[in-house]
Amino acid sequence: MIAVRAARSNGSRPGRAQWLALAAVAGFSIVADQLTKQLIAGQLAAGTTVDAFGPLWFSHTDNTGFALGLLEDRRWLLPIATVLVVAATLAYFARIRRSSAAVSLSLGLIVGGSSANLIDRVFVGHVTDFVGIHLSPVFNLADVFIALGIAILIGREFFLRPPRLFGR
């Protein structure tokens, strides 16, 4: 048991602190998303759109599909795909070497955002989207968390890591 703890503490695999960070970010993401959806549902009737400022507007939309309403006729597929994405993300995190705060943050955002939308799909039957920016589809905070998590991973991979030569 001591050898396992020593191996984890030297950065070979994510340790307890990295897992707790991922869980905290995911938990925060879920709570924040659910609260904003409840706030919108309490303030705007479904189908209502309100201009906020500049290119930003709010529109209470019940989305039974994926982005842009895709896969509305295959509602059973989205929860299954989401569970697979969350499981794959957690499996990836468990296997990576030398985890960092950026990785815990980014994967926590992806897991939290995905889980928040999964909760809606399973328990409500649809996802509540409510934010729009000029020429964009309507989205929610969970979608922002997922996109931000992906952006952090891409940024870390391409801009913050030293270049690898010939696969080394």
PDB file of N, CA and C in Angstrom, residues 73-120:
ATOM      1  N   ASP A  73     -35.294  12.794 -32.817  1.00  0.00           N
ATOM      2  CA  ASP A  73     -36.072  11.572 -32.967  1.00  0.00           C
ATOM      3  C   ASP A  73     -35.377  10.358 -32.347  1.00  0.00           C
ATOM      4  N   ARG A  74     -34.188  10.548 -31.800  1.00  0.00           N
ATOM      5  CA  ARG A  74     -33.442   9.450 -31.160  1.00  0.00           C
ATOM      6  C   ARG A  74     -33.053   9.852 -29.740  1.00  0.00           C
ATOM      7  N   ARG A  75     -34.041  10.196 -28.949  1.00  0.00           N
ATOM      8  CA  ARG A  75     -33.786  10.705 -27.600  1.00  0.00           C
ATOM      9  C   ARG A  75     -33.080   9.693 -26.715  1.00  0.00           C
ATOM     10  N   TRP A  76     -33.238   8.421 -26.945  1.00  0.00           N
ATOM     11  CA  TRP A  76     -32.591   7.379 -26.146  1.00  0.00           C
ATOM     12  C   TRP A  76     -31.090   7.337 -26.385  1.00  0.00           C
ATOM     13  N   LEU A  77     -30.638   7.790 -27.558  1.00  0.00           N
ATOM     14  CA  LEU A  77     -29.222   7.716 -27.913  1.00  0.00           C
ATOM     15  C   LEU A  77     -28.372   8.714 -27.123  1.00  0.00           C
ATOM     16  N   LEU A  78     -28.895   9.879 -26.862  1.00  0.00           N
ATOM     17  CA  LEU A  78     -28.112  10.924 -26.196  1.00  0.00           C
ATOM     18  C   LEU A  78     -27.709  10.570 -24.766  1.00  0.00           C
ATOM     19  N   PRO A  79     -28.608  10.051 -23.916  1.00  0.00           N
ATOM     20  CA  PRO A  79     -28.153   9.659 -22.576  1.00  0.00           C
ATOM     21  C   PRO A  79     -27.099   8.551 -22.608  1.00  0.00           C
ATOM     22  N   ILE A  80     -27.260   7.597 -23.498  1.00  0.00           N
ATOM     23  CA  ILE A  80     -26.269   6.518 -23.608  1.00  0.00           C
ATOM     24  C   ILE A  80     -24.926   7.082 -24.048  1.00  0.00           C
ATOM     25  N   ALA A  81     -24.938   7.938 -25.054  1.00  0.00           N
ATOM     26  CA  ALA A  81     -23.691   8.550 -25.531  1.00  0.00           C
ATOM     27  C   ALA A  81     -23.047   9.393 -24.439  1.00  0.00           C
ATOM     28  N   THR A  82     -23.855  10.095 -23.663  1.00  0.00           N
ATOM     29  CA  THR A  82     -23.314  10.930 -22.589  1.00  0.00           C
ATOM     30  C   THR A  82     -22.658  10.082 -21.509  1.00  0.00           C
ATOM     31  N   VAL A  83     -23.293   8.989 -21.121  1.00  0.00           N
ATOM     32  CA  VAL A  83     -22.694   8.085 -20.128  1.00  0.00           C
ATOM     33  C   VAL A  83     -21.365   7.556 -20.646  1.00  0.00           C
ATOM     34  N   LEU A  84     -21.303   7.209 -21.921  1.00  0.00           N
ATOM     35  CA  LEU A  84     -20.046   6.721 -22.504  1.00  0.00           C
ATOM     36  C   LEU A  84     -18.968   7.804 -22.511  1.00  0.00           C
ATOM     37  N   VAL A  85     -19.350   9.041 -22.815  1.00  0.00           N
ATOM     38  CA  VAL A  85     -18.381  10.151 -22.809  1.00  0.00           C
ATOM     39  C   VAL A  85     -17.839  10.376 -21.403  1.00  0.00           C
ATOM     40  N   VAL A  86     -18.720  10.395 -20.414  1.00  0.00           N
ATOM     41  CA  VAL A  86     -18.277  10.600 -19.029  1.00  0.00           C
ATOM     42  C   VAL A  86     -17.374   9.451 -18.591  1.00  0.00           C
ATOM     43  N   ALA A  87     -17.767   8.220 -18.891  1.00  0.00           N
ATOM     44  CA  ALA A  87     -16.948   7.061 -18.514  1.00  0.00           C
ATOM     45  C   ALA A  87     -15.586   7.105 -19.203  1.00  0.00           C
ATOM     46  N   ALA A  88     -15.568   7.437 -20.479  1.00  0.00           N
ATOM     47  CA  ALA A  88     -14.298   7.519 -21.213  1.00  0.00           C
ATOM     48  C   ALA A  88     -13.418   8.639 -20.668  1.00  0.00           C
ATOM     49  N   THR A  89     -14.021   9.759 -20.301  1.00  0.00           N
ATOM     50  CA  THR A  89     -13.260  10.879 -19.740  1.00  0.00           C
ATOM     51  C   THR A  89     -12.630  10.484 -18.412  1.00  0.00           C
ATOM     52  N   LEU A  90     -13.388   9.822 -17.560  1.00  0.00           N
ATOM     53  CA  LEU A  90     -12.850   9.384 -16.269  1.00  0.00           C
ATOM     54  C   LEU A  90     -11.786   8.304 -16.446  1.00  0.00           C
ATOM     55  N   ALA A  91     -11.986   7.396 -17.400  1.00  0.00           N
ATOM     56  CA  ALA A  91     -10.975   6.364 -17.670  1.00  0.00           C
ATOM     57  C   ALA A  91      -9.691   6.995 -18.191  1.00  0.00           C
ATOM     58  N   TYR A  92      -9.822   7.986 -19.047  1.00  0.00           N
ATOM     59  CA  TYR A  92      -8.650   8.705 -19.551  1.00  0.00           C
ATOM     60  C   TYR A  92      -7.905   9.365 -18.397  1.00  0.00           C
ATOM     61  N   PHE A  93      -8.643  10.029 -17.519  1.00  0.00           N
ATOM     62  CA  PHE A  93      -8.015  10.706 -16.382  1.00  0.00           C
ATOM     63  C   PHE A  93      -7.285   9.705 -15.491  1.00  0.00           C
ATOM     64  N   ALA A  94      -7.881   8.544 -15.283  1.00  0.00           N
ATOM     65  CA  ALA A  94      -7.259   7.524 -14.427  1.00  0.00           C
ATOM     66  C   ALA A  94      -5.960   6.997 -15.019  1.00  0.00           C
ATOM     67  N   ARG A  95      -5.828   7.041 -16.331  1.00  0.00           N
ATOM     68  CA  ARG A  95      -4.662   6.452 -16.988  1.00  0.00           C
ATOM     69  C   ARG A  95      -3.555   7.443 -17.334  1.00  0.00           C
ATOM     70  N   ILE A  96      -3.848   8.735 -17.299  1.00  0.00           N
ATOM     71  CA  ILE A  96      -2.826   9.695 -17.714  1.00  0.00           C
ATOM     72  C   ILE A  96      -1.705   9.769 -16.689  1.00  0.00           C
ATOM     73  N   ARG A  97      -0.575  10.140 -17.164  1.00  0.00           N
ATOM     74  CA  ARG A  97       0.587  10.323 -16.291  1.00  0.00           C
ATOM     75  C   ARG A  97       0.807  11.818 -16.101  1.00  0.00           C
ATOM     76  N   ARG A  98       1.277  12.158 -14.951  1.00  0.00           N
ATOM     77  CA  ARG A  98       1.609  13.551 -14.626  1.00  0.00           C
ATOM     78  C   ARG A  98       0.431  14.497 -14.877  1.00  0.00           C
ATOM     79  N   SER A  99      -0.624  14.239 -14.164  1.00  0.00           N
ATOM     80  CA  SER A  99      -1.787  15.113 -14.243  1.00  0.00           C
ATOM     81  C   SER A  99      -1.434  16.495 -13.702  1.00  0.00           C
ATOM     82  N   SER A 100      -2.148  17.483 -14.177  1.00  0.00           N
ATOM     83  CA  SER A 100      -1.925  18.852 -13.720  1.00  0.00           C
ATOM     84  C   SER A 100      -3.259  19.454 -13.301  1.00  0.00           C
ATOM     85  N   ALA A 101      -3.190  20.628 -12.710  1.00  0.00           N
ATOM     86  CA  ALA A 101      -4.415  21.333 -12.333  1.00  0.00           C
ATOM     87  C   ALA A 101      -5.260  21.632 -13.567  1.00  0.00           C
ATOM     88  N   ALA A 102      -4.604  21.957 -14.684  1.00  0.00           N
ATOM     89  CA  ALA A 102      -5.339  22.253 -15.920  1.00  0.00           C
ATOM     90  C   ALA A 102      -6.113  21.033 -16.399  1.00  0.00           C
ATOM     91  N   VAL A 103      -5.518  19.855 -16.276  1.00  0.00           N
ATOM     92  CA  VAL A 103      -6.202  18.633 -16.704  1.00  0.00           C
ATOM     93  C   VAL A 103      -7.378  18.342 -15.779  1.00  0.00           C
ATOM     94  N   SER A 104      -7.170  18.448 -14.472  1.00  0.00           N
ATOM     95  CA  SER A 104      -8.272  18.227 -13.525  1.00  0.00           C
ATOM     96  C   SER A 104      -9.408  19.212 -13.785  1.00  0.00           C
ATOM     97  N   LEU A 105      -9.058  20.469 -14.015  1.00  0.00           N
ATOM     98  CA  LEU A 105     -10.058  21.499 -14.292  1.00  0.00           C
ATOM     99  C   LEU A 105     -10.809  21.194 -15.580  1.00  0.00           C
ATOM    100  N   SER A 106     -10.080  20.941 -16.653  1.00  0.00           N
ATOM    101  CA  SER A 106     -10.725  20.743 -17.951  1.00  0.00           C
ATOM    102  C   SER A 106     -11.606  19.500 -17.964  1.00  0.00           C
ATOM    103  N   LEU A 107     -11.100  18.392 -17.433  1.00  0.00           N
ATOM    104  CA  LEU A 107     -11.907  17.175 -17.429  1.00  0.00           C
ATOM    105  C   LEU A 107     -13.067  17.282 -16.442  1.00  0.00           C
ATOM    106  N   GLY A 108     -12.876  18.008 -15.344  1.00  0.00           N
ATOM    107  CA  GLY A 108     -13.981  18.258 -14.419  1.00  0.00           C
ATOM    108  C   GLY A 108     -15.095  19.055 -15.075  1.00  0.00           C
ATOM    109  N   LEU A 109     -14.722  20.039 -15.889  1.00  0.00           N
ATOM    110  CA  LEU A 109     -15.723  20.824 -16.621  1.00  0.00           C
ATOM    111  C   LEU A 109     -16.479  19.955 -17.625  1.00  0.00           C
ATOM    112  N   ILE A 110     -15.757  19.095 -18.322  1.00  0.00           N
ATOM    113  CA  ILE A 110     -16.396  18.213 -19.308  1.00  0.00           C
ATOM    114  C   ILE A 110     -17.334  17.224 -18.618  1.00  0.00           C
ATOM    115  N   VAL A 111     -16.857  16.590 -17.547  1.00  0.00           N
ATOM    116  CA  VAL A 111     -17.689  15.631 -16.807  1.00  0.00           C
ATOM    117  C   VAL A 111     -18.897  16.337 -16.188  1.00  0.00           C
ATOM    118  N   GLY A 112     -18.669  17.496 -15.576  1.00  0.00           N
ATOM    119  CA  GLY A 112     -19.768  18.223 -14.945  1.00  0.00           C
ATOM    120  C   GLY A 112     -20.804  18.713 -15.937  1.00  0.00           C
ATOM    121  N   GLY A 113     -20.351  19.318 -17.024  1.00  0.00           N
ATOM    122  CA  GLY A 113     -21.284  19.801 -18.038  1.00  0.00           C
ATOM    123  C   GLY A 113     -22.074  18.671 -18.679  1.00  0.00           C
ATOM    124  N   SER A 114     -21.381  17.591 -19.002  1.00  0.00           N
ATOM    125  CA  SER A 114     -22.056  16.433 -19.599  1.00  0.00           C
ATOM    126  C   SER A 114     -23.062  15.829 -18.627  1.00  0.00           C
ATOM    127  N   SER A 115     -22.659  15.702 -17.367  1.00  0.00           N
ATOM    128  CA  SER A 115     -23.547  15.124 -16.349  1.00  0.00           C
ATOM    129  C   SER A 115     -24.763  16.009 -16.099  1.00  0.00           C
ATOM    130  N   ALA A 116     -24.566  17.322 -16.101  1.00  0.00           N
ATOM    131  CA  ALA A 116     -25.690  18.240 -15.886  1.00  0.00           C
ATOM    132  C   ALA A 116     -26.738  18.088 -16.986  1.00  0.00           C
ATOM    133  N   ASN A 117     -26.298  18.006 -18.233  1.00  0.00           N
ATOM    134  CA  ASN A 117     -27.254  17.803 -19.327  1.00  0.00           C
ATOM    135  C   ASN A 117     -27.868  16.405 -19.269  1.00  0.00           C
ATOM    136  N   LEU A 118     -27.092  15.410 -18.826  1.00  0.00           N
ATOM    137  CA  LEU A 118     -27.619  14.053 -18.677  1.00  0.00           C
ATOM    138  C   LEU A 118     -28.740  14.028 -17.636  1.00  0.00           C
ATOM    139  N   ILE A 119     -28.544  14.722 -16.531  1.00  0.00           N
ATOM    140  CA  ILE A 119     -29.575  14.798 -15.490  1.00  0.00           C
ATOM    141  C   ILE A 119     -30.877  15.319 -16.088  1.00  0.00           C
ATOM    142  N   ASP A 120     -30.789  16.370 -16.888  1.00  0.00           N
ATOM    143  CA  ASP A 120     -31.992  16.924 -17.521  1.00  0.00           C
ATOM    144  C   ASP A 120     -32.639  15.923 -18.465  1.00  0.00           C
TER     145      ASP A 120
END
